[in-house]
Amino acid sequence: MAGSSFVYSGLHPLQQQLASKSESSSSRTHRGLVLFRLKVARSAGEIDELRSAWDWLHSSNLTMFQSYLWNRLAADVFAGREQPYFIFAESDNGAAIIPAIIDTDTKTLGFAGERLFDYRDYLAAGDSEALQRAWQRLAELNLPVSITAINRPDDLIWACLPKTRFSGAPQLMTREISPDDFTRSHARAFSRLRKLERMGFQLRQCSGSSPVVRRIYESRANQRDGDELFRDSHRLEFMAAIAREMGSCCEVFTLERAGTLAAALVTFRDGNFRRFYTTYYDQEWARYSPGVSLLFEIARRTLEQGLSFDLMTGEQSYKMRIAPTAQPLFQVNASVEQVLQVFPESLRDVAA
């Protein structure tokens, strides 16, 4: 596991790969062959031009946070605080997209999604040359890098950059426990749900196009918590929009009674996962634990449907009771000098 700083000795393996390709790339280019192209998308319209390549590169080892839909919307909604600098690179044997942004406040390089993307990553396929050259283009900006949160720390580029453990994401795979065993292991939580049902609360489900989505995020915004994430209107609008765009892949569960919303859970279907993205509970009903009770029930239903579930970033105690194993997440923080050690100017000249 990498620490917060690196000590470099000689060429990093990534640099060795780049250097070994310099002679052959140069000679083939001299023969008139077009082997490489790179495009920087800095507006929503330019990002639209990347759609077909993006959809092709979005593989099963990535998440919804690397999809075109999420990144295109984030680039639009948060353009005032995160200037898009999306890079598409393509060689004769590979391609890559880096959904980079320039933070207008801190003047650092990051990835799109503001504070709303739980997992961040680049997209790449085939030979790594395109990916390496795309990162070299970022290095030319001479800006520090700060990216949260990385869930593939050993992948090619992330292995080269300084990183520290940021948090964990509790997850439970469907093969790990049966729905019946899960229910028996958490009998108390399910008894609380039965009590809420006897009080007249009903568990309902709707899609992301339902107006209840906006109600959930507005209710979160109105909570007394001073650090409430969705008090920011841009984040609220993003979530209402992405839920609507995801449609049936956004599944919303609520506990309601006569117009009272005691608890809610906004989830997204992502491959074989149901990702538990946002929870809400009415603090007036806190003593009945409606939020946690709803989480346990939807976790049980998820297992029953043959899906794994992801409780997302944060190792809070209630999450760890539901899913005791957490995927580690990392934060990349690299100074300009550290970035240039991985992508020195001499190698960027080769890629130009």
XYZ file of C-alpha atoms in Angstrom:
352
model
C 0.000 0.000 0.000
C 1.549 3.293 -1.089
C 2.258 6.111 1.330
C 1.844 9.824 0.856
C 5.164 10.279 -0.968
C 7.448 8.338 -3.264
C 11.205 8.047 -3.561
C 12.171 7.506 -7.201
C 15.270 5.678 -8.326
C 16.008 5.778 -12.046
C 13.197 5.319 -14.541
C 9.844 4.114 -13.305
C 8.596 1.032 -15.258
C 5.989 3.267 -16.884
C 8.728 5.612 -18.091
C 10.704 2.641 -19.389
C 7.698 1.588 -21.458
C 7.445 5.056 -22.951
C 11.145 5.323 -23.687
C 11.237 1.925 -25.362
C 8.522 3.028 -27.785
C 10.075 6.333 -28.788
C 12.320 5.054 -31.593
C 9.737 2.804 -33.289
C 6.951 5.391 -33.010
C 9.143 8.062 -34.545
C 10.305 5.902 -37.463
C 6.824 4.728 -38.351
C 5.533 8.301 -38.294
C 8.289 9.291 -40.721
C 6.936 6.766 -43.200
C 3.685 8.748 -43.244
C 1.512 6.475 -41.131
C -1.024 8.111 -38.821
C -0.679 6.140 -35.619
C -1.939 8.454 -32.932
C -4.489 11.197 -32.303
C -5.457 13.144 -29.210
C -8.432 15.396 -28.521
C -9.161 17.642 -25.535
C -12.863 18.250 -24.854
C -13.502 21.415 -22.853
C -17.213 21.942 -23.433
C -20.385 19.861 -23.358
C -20.548 19.923 -27.146
C -16.997 18.635 -27.497
C -17.677 15.910 -24.935
C -20.686 14.826 -27.007
C -18.283 13.993 -29.835
C -16.642 11.368 -27.606
C -19.844 9.412 -26.966
C -19.293 6.438 -29.281
C -15.694 5.945 -28.155
C -16.739 6.401 -24.523
C -19.469 3.769 -24.697
C -17.017 1.350 -26.312
C -14.361 1.922 -23.647
C -16.748 1.600 -20.693
C -15.946 -1.965 -19.634
C -17.359 -4.225 -16.933
C -14.457 -3.532 -14.534
C -15.578 0.109 -14.284
C -18.632 1.579 -12.573
C -21.496 3.883 -13.502
C -19.298 6.782 -12.376
C -17.106 6.187 -15.447
C -20.071 6.170 -17.846
C -20.626 8.822 -20.478
C -24.007 9.745 -18.991
C -22.711 10.580 -15.494
C -19.626 12.425 -16.711
C -21.402 14.397 -19.429
C -24.001 15.633 -16.940
C -21.364 16.449 -14.309
C -19.356 18.439 -16.855
C -22.473 20.475 -17.623
C -23.833 21.016 -14.096
C -20.503 21.739 -12.385
C -18.757 23.642 -15.194
C -18.559 26.770 -13.047
C -16.400 25.052 -10.424
C -14.839 22.226 -12.447
C -13.619 23.193 -15.918
C -13.739 20.084 -18.153
C -10.432 18.963 -19.610
C -11.480 15.561 -20.895
C -8.820 13.831 -22.967
C -9.423 11.198 -25.622
C -6.322 9.499 -27.016
C -6.158 6.780 -29.655
C -3.228 4.842 -31.075
C -3.192 2.088 -33.671
C -3.621 -0.519 -30.903
C -5.448 1.209 -28.061
C -7.560 4.077 -26.793
C -8.178 5.943 -23.542
C -10.333 8.647 -22.003
C -9.385 10.681 -18.940
C -12.378 12.652 -17.555
C -10.127 15.332 -16.083
C -11.187 18.712 -14.731
C -9.427 21.808 -13.449
C -10.775 22.914 -10.081
C -11.415 26.634 -10.471
C -10.904 27.273 -6.742
C -7.806 25.235 -5.902
C -6.257 25.187 -9.400
C -5.669 21.450 -9.160
C -6.336 18.648 -11.603
C -9.031 16.188 -10.625
C -11.667 13.988 -12.192
C -15.243 14.986 -12.976
C -18.085 14.493 -10.519
C -17.453 17.146 -7.859
C -18.252 15.443 -4.490
C -20.861 13.116 -5.969
C -18.778 10.350 -7.602
C -17.827 7.609 -5.149
C -15.332 5.911 -7.470
C -13.089 7.604 -10.005
C -11.063 6.127 -12.811
C -9.888 6.530 -16.386
C -11.105 4.385 -19.276
C -8.636 2.448 -21.407
C -8.458 -0.523 -23.752
C -5.764 -2.227 -25.784
C -2.147 -1.093 -25.752
C -1.318 1.327 -22.920
C 0.398 3.883 -25.157
C -2.746 5.959 -25.671
C -3.384 6.106 -21.925
C 0.197 7.095 -21.189
C 0.185 9.862 -23.765
C -3.120 11.205 -22.463
C -1.551 11.518 -19.006
C 1.470 13.187 -20.539
C -0.863 15.823 -21.984
C -2.244 16.441 -18.478
C 1.296 16.773 -17.145
C 1.891 19.620 -19.600
C -0.559 21.747 -17.600
C 1.931 21.866 -14.689
C -0.794 21.545 -12.082
C -0.928 19.379 -8.946
C -3.259 16.375 -8.981
C -5.900 15.534 -6.367
C -8.297 12.661 -7.092
C -10.695 10.933 -4.678
C -11.468 8.005 -4.574
C -9.542 5.328 -6.460
C -10.693 1.714 -6.177
C -8.051 0.140 -8.465
C -4.830 1.349 -6.795
C -2.602 -1.191 -8.549
C -3.693 -0.276 -12.072
C -1.013 1.094 -14.407
C -1.189 4.842 -13.733
C -2.444 4.745 -10.141
C 0.459 2.480 -9.198
C 2.850 5.264 -10.237
C 1.283 8.148 -8.320
C 1.444 8.874 -4.565
C -1.730 7.884 -2.739
C -3.099 7.286 0.737
C -6.053 5.295 1.993
C -9.104 7.511 1.996
C -11.983 5.319 3.158
C -13.718 2.040 2.459
C -16.893 0.990 0.690
C -18.766 -1.832 2.475
C -20.022 -4.411 -0.029
C -21.666 -7.823 0.186
C -21.476 -10.281 -2.701
C -24.461 -12.471 -3.369
C -22.316 -15.615 -3.052
C -21.272 -14.730 0.495
C -24.589 -15.306 2.275
C -28.100 -16.504 1.494
C -31.111 -14.191 1.967
C -32.422 -16.468 4.749
C -29.126 -16.480 6.634
C -28.899 -12.715 6.240
C -32.387 -12.320 7.733
C -31.608 -14.620 10.650
C -28.364 -12.764 11.346
C -30.186 -9.443 11.675
C -33.464 -10.430 13.296
C -33.652 -7.267 15.390
C -33.456 -4.972 12.367
C -36.285 -6.829 10.640
C -38.425 -6.738 13.779
C -38.138 -2.931 13.695
C -39.396 -2.934 10.117
C -42.373 -5.095 11.103
C -43.166 -2.595 13.875
C -43.135 0.292 11.405
C -45.463 -1.678 9.135
C -47.862 -2.249 12.037
C -47.836 1.505 12.565
C -49.152 1.914 9.035
C -45.954 2.599 7.083
C -45.723 1.008 3.648
C -42.621 0.140 1.677
C -42.958 1.501 -1.845
C -40.750 1.421 -4.909
C -40.522 3.791 -7.859
C -38.080 4.673 -10.626
C -35.769 7.645 -10.938
C -38.338 9.534 -12.993
C -40.657 9.859 -9.985
C -41.056 13.301 -8.350
C -40.276 11.627 -5.020
C -36.575 11.806 -5.959
C -36.557 15.584 -5.766
C -38.539 15.414 -2.540
C -35.888 13.144 -0.996
C -33.021 15.473 -1.849
C -34.941 18.570 -0.789
C -35.697 16.842 2.511
C -31.994 16.111 2.922
C -31.202 19.755 2.140
C -33.605 20.928 4.829
C -32.046 18.812 7.566
C -30.285 20.594 10.416
C -26.904 19.005 9.707
C -24.575 21.914 8.922
C -22.451 19.841 6.511
C -25.387 18.459 4.532
C -24.087 17.648 1.046
C -27.307 18.376 -0.831
C -27.862 21.832 0.569
C -25.847 22.848 -2.479
C -28.401 23.462 -5.263
C -26.091 22.231 -8.038
C -25.729 18.836 -6.341
C -29.470 18.585 -5.804
C -30.144 19.385 -9.456
C -27.524 16.890 -10.587
C -29.087 14.074 -8.579
C -32.613 14.852 -9.762
C -31.360 14.884 -13.349
C -29.211 11.738 -13.213
C -31.974 9.767 -11.488
C -34.371 10.815 -14.231
C -31.861 9.923 -16.980
C -31.141 6.523 -15.427
C -34.873 5.752 -15.382
C -35.588 2.157 -14.358
C -31.901 1.639 -13.471
C -32.516 4.073 -10.628
C -34.638 2.297 -8.020
C -36.062 4.354 -5.170
C -37.486 2.765 -2.022
C -39.521 4.641 0.577
C -41.282 4.069 3.875
C -44.407 6.240 3.790
C -47.618 6.770 5.707
C -50.336 9.293 4.811
C -47.945 11.711 3.179
C -45.196 11.242 5.788
C -41.859 10.162 4.364
C -40.146 8.362 7.250
C -37.218 7.005 5.230
C -35.949 6.676 1.677
C -33.176 4.953 -0.235
C -32.003 5.935 -3.727
C -30.201 3.077 -5.481
C -28.720 2.444 -8.909
C -28.415 -0.831 -10.789
C -24.846 -1.108 -12.032
C -23.987 -4.429 -13.626
C -24.431 -7.136 -10.990
C -24.558 -4.543 -8.204
C -27.278 -2.513 -6.615
C -25.505 0.587 -5.344
C -27.107 2.206 -2.277
C -26.380 5.811 -3.134
C -28.488 8.056 -0.856
C -30.282 7.386 2.404
C -32.740 9.681 4.133
C -34.785 9.468 7.311
C -37.125 11.889 9.034
C -35.453 12.831 12.307
C -38.836 12.967 14.047
C -39.040 9.192 13.571
C -35.409 8.514 14.446
C -36.205 6.426 17.547
C -37.839 3.800 15.293
C -34.722 3.567 13.057
C -36.653 3.761 9.765
C -33.564 4.462 7.658
C -31.532 1.504 8.895
C -34.594 -0.760 8.806
C -35.131 0.148 5.153
C -31.462 -0.536 4.350
C -31.638 -4.030 5.822
C -34.822 -4.874 3.943
C -33.517 -3.692 0.561
C -30.255 -5.538 1.228
C -32.284 -8.719 1.819
C -34.301 -8.169 -1.360
C -31.119 -7.526 -3.312
C -29.643 -10.855 -2.244
C -32.956 -12.546 -3.025
C -32.749 -11.136 -6.567
C -29.277 -12.621 -7.028
C -27.508 -9.268 -6.901
C -24.596 -8.003 -4.843
C -24.928 -4.685 -3.055
C -22.652 -1.760 -2.384
C -23.190 0.633 0.536
C -20.767 3.113 -1.025
C -18.132 5.332 0.595
C -17.948 5.350 4.384
C -17.372 2.699 7.028
C -20.053 3.811 9.477
C -21.019 1.222 12.069
C -24.501 0.640 10.679
C -23.035 -0.109 7.258
C -20.457 -2.508 8.664
C -23.227 -4.437 10.419
C -24.864 -5.031 7.056
C -21.686 -5.694 5.049
C -18.636 -6.395 7.256
C -16.104 -6.245 4.393
C -15.157 -2.937 2.777
C -13.349 -2.278 -0.488
C -10.449 0.096 0.244
C -10.502 3.469 -1.510
C -7.515 5.742 -2.069
C -6.854 9.408 -2.603
C -4.198 10.486 -5.077
C -2.357 13.699 -4.210
C 0.632 14.553 -6.359
C 2.575 17.787 -6.612
C 3.663 19.154 -9.984
C 7.139 17.793 -9.298
C 5.808 14.314 -8.513
C 3.721 14.278 -11.689
C 6.754 15.320 -13.723
C 8.796 12.517 -12.181
C 6.333 10.023 -13.651
C 5.890 11.965 -16.914
C 9.141 13.906 -17.435
C 9.379 16.525 -20.158
C 11.691 14.412 -22.314
C 9.070 11.714 -22.621
C 6.331 14.238 -23.317
C 8.405 15.511 -26.212
C 8.390 12.000 -27.667
C 4.611 11.904 -27.440
C 4.096 15.340 -29.022
